[in-house]
mmCIF file of C-alpha atoms and ligand atoms in Angstrom:
data_model
loop_
_atom_site.group_PDB
_atom_site.id
_atom_site.type_symbol
_atom_site.label_atom_id
_atom_site.label_comp_id
_atom_site.label_asym_id
_atom_site.label_seq_id
_atom_site.Cartn_x
_atom_site.Cartn_y
_atom_site.Cartn_z
ATOM 1 C CA UNK A 1 43.557 115.866 124.760
ATOM 2 C CA UNK A 2 42.487 112.749 123.302
ATOM 3 C CA UNK A 3 44.622 110.539 120.946
ATOM 4 C CA UNK A 4 43.228 108.054 118.464
ATOM 5 C CA UNK A 5 45.347 104.547 118.476
ATOM 6 C CA UNK A 6 45.036 101.701 116.107
ATOM 7 C CA UNK A 7 43.986 98.531 118.302
ATOM 8 C CA UNK A 8 47.511 96.645 119.108
ATOM 9 C CA UNK A 9 48.019 93.021 119.756
ATOM 10 C CA UNK A 10 47.623 91.648 123.188
ATOM 11 C CA UNK A 11 51.246 92.088 124.643
ATOM 12 C CA UNK A 12 50.407 88.725 126.336
ATOM 13 C CA UNK A 13 52.423 85.237 126.438
ATOM 14 C CA UNK A 14 50.453 82.588 124.402
ATOM 15 C CA UNK A 15 48.121 80.836 126.821
ATOM 16 C CA UNK A 16 47.881 83.899 129.576
ATOM 17 C CA UNK A 17 44.315 83.803 130.918
ATOM 18 C CA UNK A 18 43.648 87.502 130.064
ATOM 19 C CA UNK A 19 43.219 86.254 126.217
ATOM 20 C CA UNK A 20 40.257 84.546 127.741
ATOM 21 C CA UNK A 21 38.969 87.583 130.017
ATOM 22 C CA UNK A 22 39.710 89.858 126.540
ATOM 23 C CA UNK A 23 37.345 88.067 124.380
ATOM 24 C CA UNK A 24 34.830 87.268 127.020
ATOM 25 C CA UNK A 25 34.608 90.943 127.615
ATOM 26 C CA UNK A 26 34.524 91.631 123.527
ATOM 27 C CA UNK A 27 31.530 89.287 123.393
ATOM 28 C CA UNK A 28 29.597 90.832 126.855
ATOM 29 C CA UNK A 29 30.055 94.281 125.637
ATOM 30 C CA UNK A 30 28.736 93.560 121.923
ATOM 31 C CA UNK A 31 26.123 91.479 122.961
ATOM 32 C CA UNK A 32 25.036 94.318 125.183
ATOM 33 C CA UNK A 33 25.380 96.585 122.245
ATOM 34 C CA UNK A 34 27.258 98.780 124.085
ATOM 35 C CA UNK A 35 29.095 101.310 121.613
ATOM 36 C CA UNK A 36 32.688 102.063 122.039
ATOM 37 C CA UNK A 37 31.986 105.553 122.037
ATOM 38 C CA UNK A 38 30.362 105.402 125.401
ATOM 39 C CA UNK A 39 32.491 102.736 126.857
ATOM 40 C CA UNK A 40 35.915 103.722 128.975
ATOM 41 C CA UNK A 41 38.306 101.139 130.227
ATOM 42 C CA UNK A 42 40.220 102.627 132.737
ATOM 43 C CA UNK A 43 43.707 100.123 133.217
ATOM 44 C CA UNK A 44 45.783 99.392 135.695
ATOM 45 C CA UNK A 45 49.842 98.751 135.760
ATOM 46 C CA UNK A 46 50.976 94.989 134.885
ATOM 47 C CA UNK A 47 50.255 92.779 132.169
ATOM 48 C CA UNK A 48 46.544 92.839 132.873
ATOM 49 C CA UNK A 49 46.482 96.311 132.574
ATOM 50 C CA UNK A 50 46.873 96.518 128.959
ATOM 51 C CA UNK A 51 43.940 95.281 128.219
ATOM 52 C CA UNK A 52 42.329 98.563 127.012
ATOM 53 C CA UNK A 53 44.828 98.738 124.195
ATOM 54 C CA UNK A 54 43.146 95.721 122.493
ATOM 55 C CA UNK A 55 39.404 96.235 121.774
ATOM 56 C CA UNK A 56 37.852 99.671 120.554
ATOM 57 C CA UNK A 57 37.096 101.954 123.733
ATOM 58 C CA UNK A 58 38.270 105.049 125.350
ATOM 59 C CA UNK A 59 41.137 104.250 127.033
ATOM 60 C CA UNK A 60 43.298 105.155 130.161
ATOM 61 C CA UNK A 61 46.344 103.842 131.429
ATOM 62 C CA UNK A 62 46.329 104.878 135.188
ATOM 63 C CA UNK A 63 48.872 104.694 137.610
ATOM 64 C CA UNK A 64 50.102 101.872 139.409
ATOM 65 C CA UNK A 65 46.918 101.038 142.085
ATOM 66 C CA UNK A 66 44.966 104.124 141.215
ATOM 67 C CA UNK A 67 42.714 102.780 138.575
ATOM 68 C CA UNK A 68 39.603 102.932 141.008
ATOM 69 C CA UNK A 69 39.496 106.735 141.574
ATOM 70 C CA UNK A 70 40.563 107.444 137.907
ATOM 71 C CA UNK A 71 37.720 105.488 136.906
ATOM 72 C CA UNK A 72 35.529 107.014 139.538
ATOM 73 C CA UNK A 73 36.160 110.318 138.448
ATOM 74 C CA UNK A 74 35.427 109.274 135.169
ATOM 75 C CA UNK A 75 31.479 107.857 136.165
ATOM 76 C CA UNK A 76 31.060 111.043 137.999
ATOM 77 C CA UNK A 77 31.547 113.498 135.243
ATOM 78 C CA UNK A 78 29.399 111.337 133.006
ATOM 79 C CA UNK A 79 27.160 109.018 134.289
ATOM 80 C CA UNK A 80 25.771 107.764 131.174
ATOM 81 C CA UNK A 81 28.918 105.858 130.064
ATOM 82 C CA UNK A 82 29.848 102.415 130.799
ATOM 83 C CA UNK A 83 33.088 102.651 132.868
ATOM 84 C CA UNK A 84 35.193 99.286 133.529
ATOM 85 C CA UNK A 85 38.048 99.860 135.754
ATOM 86 C CA UNK A 86 40.177 97.041 134.385
ATOM 87 C CA UNK A 87 43.845 95.827 136.330
ATOM 88 C CA UNK A 88 45.557 92.637 138.405
ATOM 89 C CA UNK A 89 45.362 91.414 141.517
ATOM 90 C CA UNK A 90 48.834 93.185 142.251
ATOM 91 C CA UNK A 91 47.397 96.671 141.045
ATOM 92 C CA UNK A 92 44.187 96.085 143.171
ATOM 93 C CA UNK A 93 44.827 94.243 146.462
ATOM 94 C CA UNK A 94 48.691 95.790 147.334
ATOM 95 C CA UNK A 95 49.551 99.406 145.918
ATOM 96 C CA UNK A 96 45.985 99.506 145.402
ATOM 97 C CA UNK A 97 44.309 98.344 148.164
ATOM 98 C CA UNK A 98 43.032 101.367 150.270
ATOM 99 C CA UNK A 99 41.073 101.950 147.299
ATOM 100 C CA UNK A 100 39.773 98.990 146.700
ATOM 101 C CA UNK A 101 38.033 98.895 150.457
ATOM 102 C CA UNK A 102 36.694 102.384 149.766
ATOM 103 C CA UNK A 103 35.536 101.701 146.836
ATOM 104 C CA UNK A 104 33.178 98.839 147.984
ATOM 105 C CA UNK A 105 32.202 101.243 150.579
ATOM 106 C CA UNK A 106 31.391 103.803 148.334
ATOM 107 C CA UNK A 107 29.340 101.862 145.817
ATOM 108 C CA UNK A 108 30.299 103.762 142.466
ATOM 109 C CA UNK A 109 28.543 102.105 139.214
ATOM 110 C CA UNK A 110 31.248 101.023 137.495
ATOM 111 C CA UNK A 111 32.679 97.441 136.830
ATOM 112 C CA UNK A 112 35.740 96.511 138.466
ATOM 113 C CA UNK A 113 37.389 93.460 136.749
ATOM 114 C CA UNK A 114 40.623 91.801 138.393
ATOM 115 C CA UNK A 115 42.491 89.483 136.440
ATOM 116 C CA UNK A 116 43.963 87.660 139.420
ATOM 117 C CA UNK A 117 47.006 85.246 138.732
ATOM 118 C CA UNK A 118 48.881 85.201 142.180
ATOM 119 C CA UNK A 119 51.695 86.732 141.043
ATOM 120 C CA UNK A 120 53.387 90.328 139.746
ATOM 121 C CA UNK A 121 53.182 88.931 136.017
ATOM 122 C CA UNK A 122 54.809 91.735 134.373
ATOM 123 C CA UNK A 123 57.563 92.529 137.027
ATOM 124 C CA UNK A 124 58.604 88.649 136.436
ATOM 125 C CA UNK A 125 56.642 86.575 138.907
ATOM 126 C CA UNK A 126 57.282 87.964 142.721
ATOM 127 C CA UNK A 127 54.343 87.054 144.590
ATOM 128 C CA UNK A 128 51.208 89.156 144.749
ATOM 129 C CA UNK A 129 48.938 89.463 147.896
ATOM 130 C CA UNK A 130 46.919 86.093 146.614
ATOM 131 C CA UNK A 131 49.851 84.211 145.979
ATOM 132 C CA UNK A 132 49.741 80.655 147.986
ATOM 133 C CA UNK A 133 52.391 79.644 151.076
ATOM 134 C CA UNK A 134 55.443 78.264 148.996
ATOM 135 C CA UNK A 135 54.835 80.262 145.697
ATOM 136 C CA UNK A 136 58.256 81.997 145.424
ATOM 137 C CA UNK A 137 59.281 81.712 148.721
ATOM 138 C CA UNK A 138 56.005 83.246 149.961
ATOM 139 C CA UNK A 139 55.157 82.249 153.739
ATOM 140 C CA UNK A 140 51.966 84.402 153.767
ATOM 141 C CA UNK A 141 48.279 82.983 153.784
ATOM 142 C CA UNK A 142 46.731 84.632 150.353
ATOM 143 C CA UNK A 143 44.196 87.421 150.546
ATOM 144 C CA UNK A 144 40.592 86.988 149.203
ATOM 145 C CA UNK A 145 39.228 89.727 147.923
ATOM 146 C CA UNK A 146 35.543 88.040 147.860
ATOM 147 C CA UNK A 147 35.345 87.639 151.190
ATOM 148 C CA UNK A 148 36.491 91.257 151.950
ATOM 149 C CA UNK A 149 33.913 92.452 149.913
ATOM 150 C CA UNK A 150 31.083 90.342 151.363
ATOM 151 C CA UNK A 151 32.469 91.890 154.676
ATOM 152 C CA UNK A 152 31.542 95.345 153.826
ATOM 153 C CA UNK A 153 27.425 95.349 154.712
ATOM 154 C CA UNK A 154 26.621 97.507 151.480
ATOM 155 C CA UNK A 155 28.376 96.019 148.772
ATOM 156 C CA UNK A 156 26.068 95.202 145.762
ATOM 157 C CA UNK A 157 27.592 92.997 143.228
ATOM 158 C CA UNK A 158 30.117 89.960 143.951
ATOM 159 C CA UNK A 159 31.386 87.981 141.133
ATOM 160 C CA UNK A 160 34.238 85.423 140.674
ATOM 161 C CA UNK A 161 34.728 83.982 136.905
ATOM 162 C CA UNK A 162 37.748 81.897 135.564
ATOM 163 C CA UNK A 163 39.390 82.784 132.491
ATOM 164 C CA UNK A 164 38.779 78.757 130.989
ATOM 165 C CA UNK A 165 35.135 79.080 131.577
ATOM 166 C CA UNK A 166 33.848 81.177 129.129
ATOM 167 C CA UNK A 167 30.488 81.012 128.861
ATOM 168 C CA UNK A 168 30.154 81.591 132.815
ATOM 169 C CA UNK A 169 32.458 84.739 132.221
ATOM 170 C CA UNK A 170 30.826 86.393 129.795
ATOM 171 C CA UNK A 171 27.541 85.912 131.360
ATOM 172 C CA UNK A 172 29.237 87.157 134.996
ATOM 173 C CA UNK A 173 30.537 90.399 132.652
ATOM 174 C CA UNK A 174 27.440 91.321 131.236
ATOM 175 C CA UNK A 175 25.817 91.206 134.724
ATOM 176 C CA UNK A 176 28.246 93.228 136.112
ATOM 177 C CA UNK A 177 28.075 95.711 133.296
ATOM 178 C CA UNK A 178 24.389 95.599 132.922
ATOM 179 C CA UNK A 179 24.438 96.258 137.537
ATOM 180 C CA UNK A 180 26.699 99.581 136.858
ATOM 181 C CA UNK A 181 24.599 100.872 133.956
ATOM 182 C CA UNK A 182 21.500 100.780 135.709
ATOM 183 C CA UNK A 183 23.734 103.056 138.310
ATOM 184 C CA UNK A 184 22.998 100.084 140.778
ATOM 185 C CA UNK A 185 26.859 100.623 142.373
ATOM 186 C CA UNK A 186 29.929 98.930 142.599
ATOM 187 C CA UNK A 187 29.815 95.392 140.404
ATOM 188 C CA UNK A 188 33.028 93.322 141.316
ATOM 189 C CA UNK A 189 34.398 90.759 139.187
ATOM 190 C CA UNK A 190 37.364 88.581 139.981
ATOM 191 C CA UNK A 191 38.776 86.574 137.517
ATOM 192 C CA UNK A 192 40.939 83.685 137.821
ATOM 193 C CA UNK A 193 43.187 84.233 135.041
ATOM 194 C CA UNK A 194 46.231 82.552 135.066
ATOM 195 C CA UNK A 195 49.970 83.606 134.349
ATOM 196 C CA UNK A 196 50.974 80.596 132.543
ATOM 197 C CA UNK A 197 54.677 81.884 132.314
ATOM 198 C CA UNK A 198 55.582 82.465 136.142
ATOM 199 C CA UNK A 199 52.676 80.681 138.127
ATOM 200 C CA UNK A 200 50.842 78.194 135.781
ATOM 201 C CA UNK A 201 47.936 77.126 137.714
ATOM 202 C CA UNK A 202 45.126 75.914 135.405
ATOM 203 C CA UNK A 203 45.638 72.520 136.654
ATOM 204 C CA UNK A 204 44.919 73.170 140.215
ATOM 205 C CA UNK A 205 42.315 75.833 139.569
ATOM 206 C CA UNK A 206 40.336 73.946 137.191
ATOM 207 C CA UNK A 207 40.048 71.057 140.243
ATOM 208 C CA UNK A 208 39.528 73.747 143.210
ATOM 209 C CA UNK A 209 37.025 75.751 141.229
ATOM 210 C CA UNK A 210 33.199 75.355 142.934
ATOM 211 C CA UNK A 211 30.516 76.868 140.230
ATOM 212 C CA UNK A 212 27.617 78.643 142.761
ATOM 213 C CA UNK A 213 25.600 79.412 139.797
ATOM 214 C CA UNK A 214 24.966 75.595 139.470
ATOM 215 C CA UNK A 215 24.442 75.124 143.139
ATOM 216 C CA UNK A 216 20.331 74.868 143.267
ATOM 217 C CA UNK A 217 20.060 75.765 147.004
ATOM 218 C CA UNK A 218 22.347 78.653 146.716
ATOM 219 C CA UNK A 219 20.954 82.114 146.650
ATOM 220 C CA UNK A 220 23.425 84.957 146.065
ATOM 221 C CA UNK A 221 20.545 87.296 147.493
ATOM 222 C CA UNK A 222 21.645 86.495 151.029
ATOM 223 C CA UNK A 223 24.622 88.001 152.275
ATOM 224 C CA UNK A 224 24.772 85.788 155.634
ATOM 225 C CA UNK A 225 24.544 82.737 152.938
ATOM 226 C CA UNK A 226 27.506 83.973 150.706
ATOM 227 C CA UNK A 227 29.696 84.359 153.526
ATOM 228 C CA UNK A 228 29.024 81.023 155.227
ATOM 229 C CA UNK A 229 29.352 79.317 152.095
ATOM 230 C CA UNK A 230 32.042 80.972 150.494
ATOM 231 C CA UNK A 231 33.874 80.450 154.115
ATOM 232 C CA UNK A 232 33.075 76.767 153.923
ATOM 233 C CA UNK A 233 34.247 76.458 150.434
ATOM 234 C CA UNK A 234 37.583 78.139 151.226
ATOM 235 C CA UNK A 235 38.115 75.950 154.131
ATOM 236 C CA UNK A 236 37.755 72.620 152.185
ATOM 237 C CA UNK A 237 40.339 74.053 149.707
ATOM 238 C CA UNK A 238 37.716 75.123 147.251
ATOM 239 C CA UNK A 239 37.484 78.526 145.226
ATOM 240 C CA UNK A 240 33.892 79.786 145.149
ATOM 241 C CA UNK A 241 32.589 80.931 141.098
ATOM 242 C CA UNK A 242 29.723 82.343 139.854
ATOM 243 C CA UNK A 243 27.599 85.226 141.092
ATOM 244 C CA UNK A 244 28.341 85.157 144.895
ATOM 245 C CA UNK A 245 26.699 87.949 145.862
ATOM 246 C CA UNK A 246 23.912 90.672 144.565
ATOM 247 C CA UNK A 247 22.383 93.525 146.906
ATOM 248 C CA UNK A 248 20.733 96.711 146.431
ATOM 249 C CA UNK A 249 21.718 99.984 148.518
ATOM 250 C CA UNK A 250 22.055 103.301 146.895
ATOM 251 C CA UNK A 251 24.805 103.942 144.419
ATOM 252 C CA UNK A 252 27.515 106.694 145.171
ATOM 253 C CA UNK A 253 26.137 108.397 142.098
ATOM 254 C CA UNK A 254 22.594 108.328 144.034
ATOM 255 C CA UNK A 255 24.039 109.525 147.178
ATOM 256 C CA UNK A 256 26.424 112.874 145.459
ATOM 257 C CA UNK A 257 25.205 113.849 142.198
ATOM 258 C CA UNK A 258 22.828 116.958 142.283
ATOM 259 C CA UNK A 259 22.449 117.411 138.550
ATOM 260 C CA UNK A 260 20.683 115.350 135.944
ATOM 261 C CA UNK A 261 23.350 116.375 133.243
ATOM 262 C CA UNK A 262 26.425 114.876 133.393
ATOM 263 C CA UNK A 263 29.212 117.057 134.671
ATOM 264 C CA UNK A 264 30.867 116.519 131.824
ATOM 265 C CA UNK A 265 28.628 118.008 129.498
ATOM 266 C CA UNK A 266 27.913 121.195 130.973
ATOM 267 C CA UNK A 267 29.088 124.628 130.259
ATOM 268 C CA UNK A 268 31.921 125.009 132.805
ATOM 269 C CA UNK A 269 33.336 128.133 131.294
ATOM 270 C CA UNK A 270 34.564 131.004 133.443
ATOM 271 C CA UNK A 271 32.210 133.345 131.106
ATOM 272 C CA UNK A 272 29.226 131.378 131.275
ATOM 273 C CA UNK A 273 29.104 131.018 135.246
ATOM 274 C CA UNK A 274 30.860 134.073 136.357
ATOM 275 C CA UNK A 275 27.630 134.962 138.908
ATOM 276 C CA UNK A 276 27.611 131.433 139.951
ATOM 277 C CA UNK A 277 31.426 131.511 141.012
ATOM 278 C CA UNK A 278 30.808 134.906 142.616
ATOM 279 C CA UNK A 279 28.233 133.638 144.477
ATOM 280 C CA UNK A 280 30.693 130.915 145.415
ATOM 281 C CA UNK A 281 33.339 132.735 146.536
ATOM 282 C CA UNK A 282 31.055 134.793 149.022
ATOM 283 C CA UNK A 283 31.721 131.813 151.575
ATOM 284 C CA UNK A 284 35.350 132.051 151.430
ATOM 285 C CA UNK A 285 35.096 136.038 151.761
HETATM 286 C C1 LIG B 1 54.301 102.996 141.722
HETATM 287 C C2 LIG B 1 54.952 102.049 140.976
HETATM 288 N N1 LIG B 1 55.387 100.843 142.004
HETATM 289 C C3 LIG B 1 55.922 99.632 141.011
HETATM 290 C C4 LIG B 1 55.688 99.410 139.903
HETATM 291 C C5 LIG B 1 56.453 98.049 139.025
HETATM 292 N N2 LIG B 1 55.277 96.908 138.924
HETATM 293 C C6 LIG B 1 54.726 97.380 137.609
HETATM 294 S S1 LIG B 1 53.462 96.100 136.826
HETATM 295 C C7 LIG B 1 53.845 95.945 139.047
HETATM 296 C C8 LIG B 1 52.849 94.327 139.614
HETATM 297 C C9 LIG B 1 51.542 94.240 138.315
HETATM 298 O O1 LIG B 1 51.257 93.104 139.143
HETATM 299 P P1 LIG B 1 49.614 92.932 138.633
HETATM 300 O O2 LIG B 1 48.749 94.208 139.345
HETATM 301 O O3 LIG B 1 48.964 91.859 139.688
HETATM 302 O O4 LIG B 1 49.312 92.762 137.080
HETATM 303 P P2 LIG B 1 49.976 91.279 136.495
HETATM 304 O O5 LIG B 1 51.321 92.135 135.428
HETATM 305 O O6 LIG B 1 50.105 90.839 137.361
HETATM 306 O O7 LIG B 1 48.670 90.926 135.265
HETATM 307 C C10 LIG B 1 54.150 96.113 139.391
HETATM 308 C C11 LIG B 1 54.924 96.047 141.014
HETATM 309 C C12 LIG B 1 54.731 100.538 139.135
HETATM 310 N N3 LIG B 1 54.998 100.075 137.753
HETATM 311 N N4 LIG B 1 54.866 101.671 139.993
HETATM 312 S S1 LIG B 2 53.961 87.153 132.189
HETATM 313 FE FE1 LIG B 2 52.064 85.782 132.930
HETATM 314 S S2 LIG B 2 50.531 87.374 132.990
HETATM 315 FE FE2 LIG B 2 52.038 88.754 131.933
HETATM 316 S S3 LIG B 2 51.368 88.169 130.312
HETATM 317 FE FE3 LIG B 2 52.939 86.605 130.348
HETATM 318 S S4 LIG B 2 51.321 84.861 131.256
HETATM 319 FE FE4 LIG B 2 50.108 86.748 131.233
HETATM 320 MG MG1 LIG B 3 48.977 89.596 139.192
#
């Protein structure tokens, strides 16, 4: 069942980085001419996970940490759709970490947009897996999702943007959506999106970001170069941004779908398929 609801005003605090992500996403989708009727955004749970309420598209508010399996299900049911999973760092790297690793491995052709703010914003500022030592009593080192994604050998699109750099973010969003829509696999885009209320990192991140897109000698086509350069930058206290890696391996759809006609558009009613169901049941009798 679908329900049509008017586009709502964001719930976010004034100055939240998620505003920059929303504006960039709207621009990227409209520049690419992607129609709302062909777009599904699956939101996580958190401030960031409400983004689909603020633009014209189909939207699903999934369970905490479960946006990836939901979005992958949508894509497998109808690969013609633009499918975007959008949520927070807590959602994706803590409760949803298992799904994140396996999505990287399975390579489904969706865009995964993570709004990374080093905190659980919606629940008022507890340390998330990306929190730095010293934040709210945190003693652990931050988890780096880009390094994790690089370490999985069949990943195909790894990028990081910053909500304060909208031209670059629009470009990365467009590239990620195009990658997914060409059925080339999983486009992972982490966006540094500061939580001004509980973890205002604008100033630090402006100093720390290092734009690999602007480094002439850098090639996102080489996983070895990406891994080496990203580790080097991290050890210098920098945060690499830009298109960090772009590879070419078979997508989940290419590996699993047998019919060219999207499952969601097929007539799966019992009456029309009774013979095929009977055939299938024979194996279990
Ligand atoms: C199963 C479950 N556990 C815990 C919560 C409480 N909860 C709601 S949002 C959230 C964290 C959100 O953090 P993040 O994903 O980083 O999003 P942000 O608010 O920072 O954008 C938590 C723990 C929940 N809704 N469901
Ligand atoms: S609490 Fe933080 S993440 Fe949530 S809307 Fe406010 S500034 Fe944004
Ligand atoms: Mg967060």
